[in-house]
XYZ file of C-alpha atoms in Angstrom:
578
model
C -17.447 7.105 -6.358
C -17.798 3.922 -4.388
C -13.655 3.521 -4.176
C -13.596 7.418 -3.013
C -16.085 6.027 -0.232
C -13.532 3.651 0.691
C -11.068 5.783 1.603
C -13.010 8.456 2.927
C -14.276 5.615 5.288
C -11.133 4.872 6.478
C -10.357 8.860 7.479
C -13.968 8.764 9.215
C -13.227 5.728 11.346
C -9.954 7.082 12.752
C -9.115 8.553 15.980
C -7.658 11.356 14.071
C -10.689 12.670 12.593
C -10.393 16.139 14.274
C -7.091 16.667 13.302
C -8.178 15.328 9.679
C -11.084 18.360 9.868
C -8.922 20.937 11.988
C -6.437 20.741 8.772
C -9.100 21.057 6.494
C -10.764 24.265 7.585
C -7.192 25.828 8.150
C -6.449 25.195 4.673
C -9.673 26.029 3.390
C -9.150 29.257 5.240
C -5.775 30.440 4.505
C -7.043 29.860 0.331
C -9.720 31.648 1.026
C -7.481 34.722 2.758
C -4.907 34.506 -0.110
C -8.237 34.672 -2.959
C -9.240 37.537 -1.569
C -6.054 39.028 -1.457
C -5.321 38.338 -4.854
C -8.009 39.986 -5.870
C -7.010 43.136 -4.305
C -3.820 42.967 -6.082
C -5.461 42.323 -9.288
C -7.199 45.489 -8.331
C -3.406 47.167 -7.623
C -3.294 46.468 -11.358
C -4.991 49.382 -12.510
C -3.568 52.628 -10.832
C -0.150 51.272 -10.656
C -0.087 51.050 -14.483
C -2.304 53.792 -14.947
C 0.512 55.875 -13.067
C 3.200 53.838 -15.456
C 1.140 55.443 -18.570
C 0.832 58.650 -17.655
C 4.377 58.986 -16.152
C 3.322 59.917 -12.457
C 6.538 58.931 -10.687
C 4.717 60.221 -7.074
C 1.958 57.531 -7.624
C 4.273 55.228 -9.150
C 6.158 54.880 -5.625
C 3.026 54.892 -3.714
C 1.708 51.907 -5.579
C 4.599 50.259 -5.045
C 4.235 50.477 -1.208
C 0.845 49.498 -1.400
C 2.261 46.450 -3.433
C 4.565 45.715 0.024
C 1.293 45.692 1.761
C -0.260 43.181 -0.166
C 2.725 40.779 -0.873
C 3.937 40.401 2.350
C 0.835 38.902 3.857
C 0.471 37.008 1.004
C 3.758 35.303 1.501
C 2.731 34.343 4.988
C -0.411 33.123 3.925
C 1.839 31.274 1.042
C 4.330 29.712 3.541
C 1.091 28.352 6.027
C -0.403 27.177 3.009
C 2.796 24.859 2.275
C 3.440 23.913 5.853
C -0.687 22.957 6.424
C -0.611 20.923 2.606
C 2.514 18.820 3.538
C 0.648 17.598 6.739
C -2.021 16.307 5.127
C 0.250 14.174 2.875
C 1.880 13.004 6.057
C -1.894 12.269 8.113
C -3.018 10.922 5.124
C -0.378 8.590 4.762
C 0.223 7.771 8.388
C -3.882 6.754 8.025
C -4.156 4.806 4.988
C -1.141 3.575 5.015
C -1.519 2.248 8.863
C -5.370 1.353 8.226
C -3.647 -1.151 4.852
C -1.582 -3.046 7.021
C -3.699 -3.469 10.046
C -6.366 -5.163 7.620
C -3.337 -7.073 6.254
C -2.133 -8.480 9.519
C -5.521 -9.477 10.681
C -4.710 -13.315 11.997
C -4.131 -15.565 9.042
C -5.615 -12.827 5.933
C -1.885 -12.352 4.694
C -1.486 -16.051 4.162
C -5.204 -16.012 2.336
C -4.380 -13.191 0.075
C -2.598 -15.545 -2.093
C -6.095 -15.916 -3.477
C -7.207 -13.522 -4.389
C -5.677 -13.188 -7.319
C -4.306 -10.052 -8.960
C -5.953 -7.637 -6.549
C -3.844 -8.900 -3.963
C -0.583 -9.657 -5.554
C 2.443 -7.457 -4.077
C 1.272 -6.408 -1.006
C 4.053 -4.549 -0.271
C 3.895 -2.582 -3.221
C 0.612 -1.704 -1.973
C 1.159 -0.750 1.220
C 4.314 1.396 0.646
C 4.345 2.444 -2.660
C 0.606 2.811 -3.847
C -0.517 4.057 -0.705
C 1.928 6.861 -0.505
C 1.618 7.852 -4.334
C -2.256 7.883 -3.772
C -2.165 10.209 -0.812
C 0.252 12.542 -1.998
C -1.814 12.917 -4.952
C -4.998 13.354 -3.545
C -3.859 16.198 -1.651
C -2.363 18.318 -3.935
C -5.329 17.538 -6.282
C -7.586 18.475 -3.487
C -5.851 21.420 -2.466
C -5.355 22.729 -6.153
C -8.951 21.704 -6.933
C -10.258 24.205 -4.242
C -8.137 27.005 -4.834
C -8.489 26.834 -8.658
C -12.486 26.795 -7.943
C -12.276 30.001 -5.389
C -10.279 31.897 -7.969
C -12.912 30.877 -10.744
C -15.725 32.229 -8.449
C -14.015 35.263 -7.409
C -12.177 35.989 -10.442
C -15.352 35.220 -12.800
C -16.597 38.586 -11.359
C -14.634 40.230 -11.335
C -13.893 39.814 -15.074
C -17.680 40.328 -15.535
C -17.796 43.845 -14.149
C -14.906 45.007 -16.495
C -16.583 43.147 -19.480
C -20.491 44.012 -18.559
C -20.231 47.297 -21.021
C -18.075 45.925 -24.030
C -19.006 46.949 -26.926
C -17.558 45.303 -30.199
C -16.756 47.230 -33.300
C -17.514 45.588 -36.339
C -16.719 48.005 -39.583
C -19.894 50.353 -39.118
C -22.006 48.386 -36.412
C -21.396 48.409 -32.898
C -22.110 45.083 -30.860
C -22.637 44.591 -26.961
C -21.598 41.430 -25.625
C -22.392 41.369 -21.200
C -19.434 39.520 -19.855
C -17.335 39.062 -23.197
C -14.432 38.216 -21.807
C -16.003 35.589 -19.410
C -17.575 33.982 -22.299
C -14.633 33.824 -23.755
C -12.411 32.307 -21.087
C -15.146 29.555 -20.542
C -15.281 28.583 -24.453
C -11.557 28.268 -24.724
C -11.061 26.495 -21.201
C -13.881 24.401 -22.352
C -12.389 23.477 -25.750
C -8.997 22.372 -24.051
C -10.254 20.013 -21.415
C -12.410 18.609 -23.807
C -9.289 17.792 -26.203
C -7.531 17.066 -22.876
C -10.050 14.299 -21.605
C -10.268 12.956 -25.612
C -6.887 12.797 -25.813
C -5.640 11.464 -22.603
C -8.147 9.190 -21.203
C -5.905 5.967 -21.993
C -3.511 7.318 -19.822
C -5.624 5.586 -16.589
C -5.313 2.065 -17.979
C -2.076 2.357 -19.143
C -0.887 3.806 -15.440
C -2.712 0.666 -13.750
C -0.484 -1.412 -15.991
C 2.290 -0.140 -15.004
C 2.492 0.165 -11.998
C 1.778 -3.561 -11.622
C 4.474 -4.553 -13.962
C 6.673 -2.387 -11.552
C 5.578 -4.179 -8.535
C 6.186 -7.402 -10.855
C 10.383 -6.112 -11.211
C 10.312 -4.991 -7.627
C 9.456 -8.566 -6.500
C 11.553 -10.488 -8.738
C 14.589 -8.394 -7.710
C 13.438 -9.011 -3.587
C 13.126 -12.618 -4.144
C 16.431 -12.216 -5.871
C 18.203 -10.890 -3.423
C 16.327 -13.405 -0.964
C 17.865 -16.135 -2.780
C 21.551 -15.097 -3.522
C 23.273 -17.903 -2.091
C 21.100 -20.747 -3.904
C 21.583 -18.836 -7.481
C 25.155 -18.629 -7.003
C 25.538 -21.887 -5.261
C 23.533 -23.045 -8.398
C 25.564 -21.141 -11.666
C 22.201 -19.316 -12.137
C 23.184 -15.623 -12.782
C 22.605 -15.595 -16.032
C 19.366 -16.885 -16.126
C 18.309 -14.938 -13.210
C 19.540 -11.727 -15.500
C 17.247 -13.320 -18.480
C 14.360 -13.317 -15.543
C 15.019 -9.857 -14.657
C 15.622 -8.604 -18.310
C 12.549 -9.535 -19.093
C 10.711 -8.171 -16.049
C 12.441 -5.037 -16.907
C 11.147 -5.334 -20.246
C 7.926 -5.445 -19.013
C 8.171 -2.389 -17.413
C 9.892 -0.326 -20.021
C 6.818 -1.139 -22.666
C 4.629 -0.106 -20.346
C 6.582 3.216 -19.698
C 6.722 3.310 -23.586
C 3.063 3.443 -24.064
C 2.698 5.833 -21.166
C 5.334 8.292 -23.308
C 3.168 8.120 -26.386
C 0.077 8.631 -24.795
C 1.270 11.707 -21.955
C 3.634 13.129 -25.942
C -0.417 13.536 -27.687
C -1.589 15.087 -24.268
C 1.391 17.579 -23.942
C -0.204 19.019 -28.018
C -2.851 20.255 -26.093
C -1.577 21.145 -22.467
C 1.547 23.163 -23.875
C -0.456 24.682 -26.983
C -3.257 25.650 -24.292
C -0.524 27.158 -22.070
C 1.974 28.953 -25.116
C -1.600 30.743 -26.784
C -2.866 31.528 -22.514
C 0.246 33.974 -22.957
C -1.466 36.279 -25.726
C -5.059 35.336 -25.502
C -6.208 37.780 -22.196
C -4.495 40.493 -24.459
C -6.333 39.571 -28.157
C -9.606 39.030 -26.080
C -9.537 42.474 -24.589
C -7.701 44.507 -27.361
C -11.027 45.636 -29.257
C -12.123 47.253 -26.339
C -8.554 49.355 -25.308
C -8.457 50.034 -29.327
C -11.707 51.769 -29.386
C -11.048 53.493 -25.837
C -13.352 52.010 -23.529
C -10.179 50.716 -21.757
C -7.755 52.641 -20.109
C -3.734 50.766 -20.137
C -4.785 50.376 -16.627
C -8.381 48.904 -17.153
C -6.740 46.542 -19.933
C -3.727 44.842 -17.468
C -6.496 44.103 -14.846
C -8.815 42.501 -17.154
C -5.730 40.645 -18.410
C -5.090 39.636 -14.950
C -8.582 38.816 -14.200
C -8.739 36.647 -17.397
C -5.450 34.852 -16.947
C -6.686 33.958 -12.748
C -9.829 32.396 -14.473
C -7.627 30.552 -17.042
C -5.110 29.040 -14.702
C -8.566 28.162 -12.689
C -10.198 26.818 -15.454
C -7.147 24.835 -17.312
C -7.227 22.900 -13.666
C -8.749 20.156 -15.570
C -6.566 19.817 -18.508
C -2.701 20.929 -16.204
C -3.283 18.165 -14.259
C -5.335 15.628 -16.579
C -2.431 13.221 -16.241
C -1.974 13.663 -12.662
C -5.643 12.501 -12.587
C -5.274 9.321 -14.613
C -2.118 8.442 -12.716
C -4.707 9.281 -9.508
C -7.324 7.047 -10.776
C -4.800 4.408 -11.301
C -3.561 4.270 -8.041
C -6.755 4.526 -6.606
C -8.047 1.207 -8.137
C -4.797 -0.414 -7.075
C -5.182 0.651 -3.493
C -9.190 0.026 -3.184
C -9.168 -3.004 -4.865
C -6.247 -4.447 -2.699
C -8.185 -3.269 0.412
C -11.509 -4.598 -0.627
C -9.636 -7.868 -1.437
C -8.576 -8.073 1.937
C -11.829 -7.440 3.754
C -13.378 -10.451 1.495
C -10.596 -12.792 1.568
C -12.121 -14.539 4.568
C -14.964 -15.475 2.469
C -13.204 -17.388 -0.017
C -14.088 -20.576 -1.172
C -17.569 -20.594 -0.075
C -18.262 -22.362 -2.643
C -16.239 -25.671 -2.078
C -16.298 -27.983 0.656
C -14.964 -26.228 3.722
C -13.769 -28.090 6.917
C -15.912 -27.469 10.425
C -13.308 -25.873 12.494
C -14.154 -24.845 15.979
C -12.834 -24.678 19.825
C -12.844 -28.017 21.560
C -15.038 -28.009 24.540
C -12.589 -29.745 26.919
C -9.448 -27.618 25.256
C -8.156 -30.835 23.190
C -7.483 -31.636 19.904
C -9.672 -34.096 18.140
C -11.336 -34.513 14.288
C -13.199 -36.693 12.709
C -12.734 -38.063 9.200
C -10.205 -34.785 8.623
C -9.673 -34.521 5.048
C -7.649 -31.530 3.519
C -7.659 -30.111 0.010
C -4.181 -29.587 -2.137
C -3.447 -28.523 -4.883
C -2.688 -32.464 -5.848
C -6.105 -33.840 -4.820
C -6.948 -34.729 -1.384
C -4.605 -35.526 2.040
C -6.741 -37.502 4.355
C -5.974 -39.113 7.770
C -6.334 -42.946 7.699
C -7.868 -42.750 11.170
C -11.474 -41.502 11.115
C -11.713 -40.574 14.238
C -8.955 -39.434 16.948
C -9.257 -37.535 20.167
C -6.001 -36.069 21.709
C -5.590 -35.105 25.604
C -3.700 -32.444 26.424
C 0.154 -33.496 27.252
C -0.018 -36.131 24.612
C 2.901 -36.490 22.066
C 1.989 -37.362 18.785
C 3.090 -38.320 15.251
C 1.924 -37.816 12.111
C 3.661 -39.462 9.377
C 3.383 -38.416 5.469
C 5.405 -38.872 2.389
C 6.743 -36.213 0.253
C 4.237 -34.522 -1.137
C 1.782 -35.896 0.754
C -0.228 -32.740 2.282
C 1.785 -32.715 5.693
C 2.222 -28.642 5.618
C -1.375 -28.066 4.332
C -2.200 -30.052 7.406
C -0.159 -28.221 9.281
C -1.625 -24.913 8.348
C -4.984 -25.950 8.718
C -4.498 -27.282 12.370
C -3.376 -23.321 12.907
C -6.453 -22.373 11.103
C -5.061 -21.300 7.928
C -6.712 -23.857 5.566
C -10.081 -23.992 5.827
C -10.668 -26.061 2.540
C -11.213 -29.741 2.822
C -13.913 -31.804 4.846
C -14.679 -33.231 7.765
C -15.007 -31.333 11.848
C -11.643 -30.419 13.399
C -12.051 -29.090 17.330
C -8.606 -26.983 18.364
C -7.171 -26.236 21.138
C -6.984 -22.416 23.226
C -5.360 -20.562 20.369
C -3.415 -18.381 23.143
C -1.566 -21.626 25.002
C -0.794 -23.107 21.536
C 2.412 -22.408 19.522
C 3.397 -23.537 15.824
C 6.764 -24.184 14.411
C 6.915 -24.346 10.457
C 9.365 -25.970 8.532
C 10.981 -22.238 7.827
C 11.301 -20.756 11.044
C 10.758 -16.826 10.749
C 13.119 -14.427 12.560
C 11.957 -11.002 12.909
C 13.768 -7.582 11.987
C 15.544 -6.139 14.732
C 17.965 -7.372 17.878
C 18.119 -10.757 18.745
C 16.063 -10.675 21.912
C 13.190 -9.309 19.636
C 13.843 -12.737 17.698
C 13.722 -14.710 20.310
C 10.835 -13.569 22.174
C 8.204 -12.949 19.237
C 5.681 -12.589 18.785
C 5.890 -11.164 22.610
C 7.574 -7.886 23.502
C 10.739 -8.284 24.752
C 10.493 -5.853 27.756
C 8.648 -8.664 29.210
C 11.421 -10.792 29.716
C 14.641 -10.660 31.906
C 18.276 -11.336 30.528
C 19.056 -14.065 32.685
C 15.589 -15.765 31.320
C 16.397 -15.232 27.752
C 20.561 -16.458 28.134
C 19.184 -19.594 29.699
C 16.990 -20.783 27.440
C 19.811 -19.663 24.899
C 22.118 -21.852 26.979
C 19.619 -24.496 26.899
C 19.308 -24.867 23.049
C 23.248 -24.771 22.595
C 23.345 -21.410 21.544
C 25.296 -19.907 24.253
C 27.306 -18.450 22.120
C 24.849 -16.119 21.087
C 24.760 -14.242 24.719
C 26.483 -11.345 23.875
C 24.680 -10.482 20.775
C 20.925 -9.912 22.499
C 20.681 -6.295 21.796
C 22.724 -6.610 18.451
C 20.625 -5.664 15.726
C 21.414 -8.076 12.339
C 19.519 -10.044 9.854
C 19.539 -12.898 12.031
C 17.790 -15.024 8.673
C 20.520 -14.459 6.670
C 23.514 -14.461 9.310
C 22.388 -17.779 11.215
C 21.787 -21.459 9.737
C 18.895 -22.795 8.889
C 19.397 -25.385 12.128
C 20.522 -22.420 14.211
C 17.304 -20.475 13.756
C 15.052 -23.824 13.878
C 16.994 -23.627 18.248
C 15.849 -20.210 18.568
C 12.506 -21.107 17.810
C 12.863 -24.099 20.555
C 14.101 -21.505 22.701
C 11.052 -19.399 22.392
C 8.792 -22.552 23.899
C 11.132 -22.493 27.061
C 9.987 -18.535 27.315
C 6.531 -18.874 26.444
C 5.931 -22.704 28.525
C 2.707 -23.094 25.519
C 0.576 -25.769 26.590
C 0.008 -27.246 22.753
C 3.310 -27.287 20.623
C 2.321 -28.069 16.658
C 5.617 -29.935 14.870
C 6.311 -29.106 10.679
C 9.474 -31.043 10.310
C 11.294 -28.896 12.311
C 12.683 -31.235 14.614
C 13.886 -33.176 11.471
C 16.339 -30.343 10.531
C 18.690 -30.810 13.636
C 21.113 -33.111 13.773
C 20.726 -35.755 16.429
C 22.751 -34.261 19.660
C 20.356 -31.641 19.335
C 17.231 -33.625 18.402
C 18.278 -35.147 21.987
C 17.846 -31.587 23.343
C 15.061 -30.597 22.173
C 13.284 -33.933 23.191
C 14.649 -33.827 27.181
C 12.967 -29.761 26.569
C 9.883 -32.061 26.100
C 10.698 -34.055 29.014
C 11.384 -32.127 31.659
C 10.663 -27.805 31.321
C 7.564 -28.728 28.859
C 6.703 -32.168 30.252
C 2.947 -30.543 30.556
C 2.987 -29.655 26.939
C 1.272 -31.694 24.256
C 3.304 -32.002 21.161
C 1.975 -32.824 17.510
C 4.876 -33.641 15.758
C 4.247 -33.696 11.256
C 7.178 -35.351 10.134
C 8.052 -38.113 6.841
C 10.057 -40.556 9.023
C 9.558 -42.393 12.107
C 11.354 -41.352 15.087
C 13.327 -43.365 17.473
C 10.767 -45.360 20.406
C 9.936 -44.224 23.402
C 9.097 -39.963 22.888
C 5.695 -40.594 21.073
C 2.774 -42.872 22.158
C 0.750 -42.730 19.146
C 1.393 -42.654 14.972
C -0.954 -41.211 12.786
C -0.892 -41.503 9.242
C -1.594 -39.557 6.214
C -2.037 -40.368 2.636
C -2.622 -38.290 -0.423
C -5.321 -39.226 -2.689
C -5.707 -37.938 -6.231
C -9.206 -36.509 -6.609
C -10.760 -34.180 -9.121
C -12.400 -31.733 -6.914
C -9.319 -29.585 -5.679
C -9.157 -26.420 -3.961
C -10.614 -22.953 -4.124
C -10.429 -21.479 -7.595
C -9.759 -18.137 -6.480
C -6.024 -17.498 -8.288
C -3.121 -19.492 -9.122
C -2.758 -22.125 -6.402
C 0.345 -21.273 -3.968
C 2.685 -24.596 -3.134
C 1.150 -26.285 -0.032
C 4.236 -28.525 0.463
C 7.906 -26.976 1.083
C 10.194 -28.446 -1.429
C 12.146 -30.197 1.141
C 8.970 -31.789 1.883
């Protein structure tokens, strides 16, 4: 109950909680129009083939108009069911779906996911995938759920009435039974679900499973794709096919178990369904044999009894849609109550003091951060930076310089010591990977800002200004500027966006060390003149030439046995270039 709460709370918190309860009580009513109509054409049952028995062509034709009268608003009623039911798939989605990655995106919680282990793994999957299997589901279980449970109420009356007087012939005795044919609906929809719910309750785990070992393939194949040029660069098709293969693998045994287990539940579903065909008629025969039932009397109970079967076999129709349902429900839930306590992680190891720096510097004292190799500690204790300043911090492969780096944005909170930052909105970071967003090149170029905000003549110069000129005509060109521009080329956009944004704090992950040295110059007369206000912390592993920095701090890795959060599988702190 307390992961149906979850969601629930995230349809009660939304602006589109009317239009969530506006759909609701539309659908509710158009079920509860078609129920009622369906009873009067169970009702229609009786004369029509009363007039079919006794050959009455008059009331034959007249009961077929009536018929007209019922069906057509019926198929109305049908067609505004459909149309109401699909928009609740697409609210739903829009909802859950929108409320996933808005927790997701809150600052730095997509970078902390890594641990949280397998709840958070595949967060794409997730989002797009899990999200839109869940609500889908839920609303045609909802929807079905309600009608099948109107029909059982109305129906179970109706079946009542023409049962109440049944009377049982056994050889010389006669035996009433009140409601006969309910009783007997109940014990045989009973019997099934209970088979049903012994026979396919595996089915839930074995769903979970596999969906994750799908999100497992989907990933593999993304990263992949990501990475064509290094695996052909490298020979490595072949064993990138062995990866895959046995990703696939993976998959296919878990779609193997699901077979067996859905094969044992389809012994009871389809039996239940094949005998549903003859049972109204063996249940009510007795009673047309000894006369108490005209041919008329005996189709309506047979339609009465077959409305409370395909109510009651609910349950055991859809008892694999359920597992798959609570499946993806435990996915979703647990990823989004993974990322609501993902901030909290590590409590229980050392945890650096970050907060806002009274004068808007930078300083820290005896700043200390924790990898997954030990420990990566300044070798000055204590260091206070003015704004404007231009510093260096120097590291060795491997020594902590992008865990560093992460925690000056706030990212890494796991180490020791007090770190005081500078206004988060003046302050801009450039990692060693620059990221390019989807869409046209302005949008890269600007981001995170929108790109309305900026005129063309702004954004060509400070294209012009990083040597990339060239790239004038293709603002509004829409490509994957990651994959179509080098490494270097997208490291100048990213220098480009400081001449757009003017930040007042500009944090340095090797980036500067992946241009050559014409535009090293570049970017370093950027510093000088347009940004001359700017204070630049520069994380690099070699010294740079005199004259651009005034200070050089230093940082050393230290083997320790205390080591980071053990909250998952420890993600690689240091790029491999690093």
């Amino acid at each position: 109950m307390s992961r149906i709460g979850a969601v629930l709370e995230t349809l009660s918190t939304t602006r589109d909680k009317k239009a969530f309860a506006l759909l609701g009580a539309g659908i509710v009513v158009v079920i509860v129009a078609t129920t009622v109509l369906q009873i009067r054409l169970n009702a229609w049952n009786q004369p029509f083939y009363d007039a079919l028995a006794q050959r009455d062509p008059a009331s034959f034709v007249r009961q077929l108009l009536v018929f007209a009268m019922i069906a057509g608003p019926l198929l109305v009623l049908n067609v505004g069911q459909t149309w109401l039911h699909e928009t609740i798939k697409m609210r739903l989605r829009g909802r859950l779906t929108g409320d996933l990655i808005g927790e997701w995106l809150e600052p730095g919680r997509a970078y902390r996911l890594i641990w949280a282990g397998g709840a958070g793994a595949n967060p794409d999957q997730r989002i797009h995938e899990d999200a839109r299997h869940l609500t889908e589901l839920s609303a045609d279980l909802g929807v079905g759920l309600l009608q099948s449970g109107l029909l059982l109420a109305s129906f179970v009356g109706v079946l009542w009435v023409l049962s109440e007087d049944f009377v049982v012939v056994l050889r010389d005795r006669s035996l009433s039974i009140p409601g006969y044919m309910v009783w007997c609906a109940l014990a045989y929809a009973a019997t099934a679900s209970w088979l049903s719910w012994r026979v396919g309750r595996p089915l839930v785990a074995l769903n979970a499973d596999r969906y994750g070992r799908e999100a497992e393939l989907r990933f593999a194949l993304v990263r992949a794709d990501e990475n064509a040029d290094g695996i052909a660069l490298g020979g490595g098709e072949a064993g990138e096919r062995q990866r895959l293969d046995q990703e696939l693998g993976e998959v296919l045994a878990a779609m193997r178990r699901i077979v067996g287990a859905t094969a044992k539940l389809a012994w009871i579903t389809s039996g239940y369904g094949w005998f549903g065909l003859v049972a109204p008629v063996l249940v009510a025969a007795p009673g047309y044999f000894a006369g108490s039932l005209t041919f008329g009397n005996l189709m309506m109970a047979v339609g009465a009894f077959l409305q409370v079967q395909q109510a009651l076999r609910w349950f055991v129709d859809n008892y694999s849609r359920i597992a798959d349902w609570r499946a993806t429900l435990g996915r979703v839930t647990a990823f989004r109550r993974a990322l609501r306590s993902v901030d909290g992680f590590g409590g229980r190891t050392d945890r650096i003091e970050i907060s806002d720096h009274p004068a808007g510097g930078l300083a820290f004292e005896h700043l200390a951060v924790t990898t997954a190799a030990g420990r990566a500690a300044l070798a000055e204790a204590q260091v206070e930076i003015a704004p404007g300043s231009r510093i260096l911090i120097l590291g060795r492969p491997g020594s902590g310089k992008s865990t560093l780096f992460r925690a000056f944005a706030g990212l890494w909170p796991w180490g020791s010591g007090r770190l005081l930052l500078p206004p988060r909105d003046r302050t801009m970071f450039l990692p060693q990977q620059p990221y390019l967003p989807l869409g046209p090149l302005r949008a890269a170029l600007t981001y995170p800002a929108d790109p309305a905000g900026f005129a063309d003549d702004t954004l060509l110069a400070a294209l012009e200004r990083t040597d990339l000129g060239y790239l004038a005509s293709d603002l509004d060109r829409t490509r994957r500027w990651d994959k179509d521009l080098s490494i270097e080329e997208q490291q100048r956009i990213v220098f480009a966006r400081l001449l757009l944004h003017k930040p007042r704090w500009v944090f340095i992950d090797e980036a500067i060390d992946q241009l050559d040295e014409d535009h090293r110059r570049i970017v370093r007369s950027i510093f000088r003149k347009e940004l001359a206000d700017a204070a630049v912390i520069s994380i690099a592993r070699r010294t740079a030439r005199p004259g651009f920095y005034e200070r050089v701090l230093h940082l050393t890795r230290y083997p320790a046995a205390r080591s980071h959060p053990t909250m998952a599988k420890p993600p690689k702190t240091e790029n491999q270039a690093a």
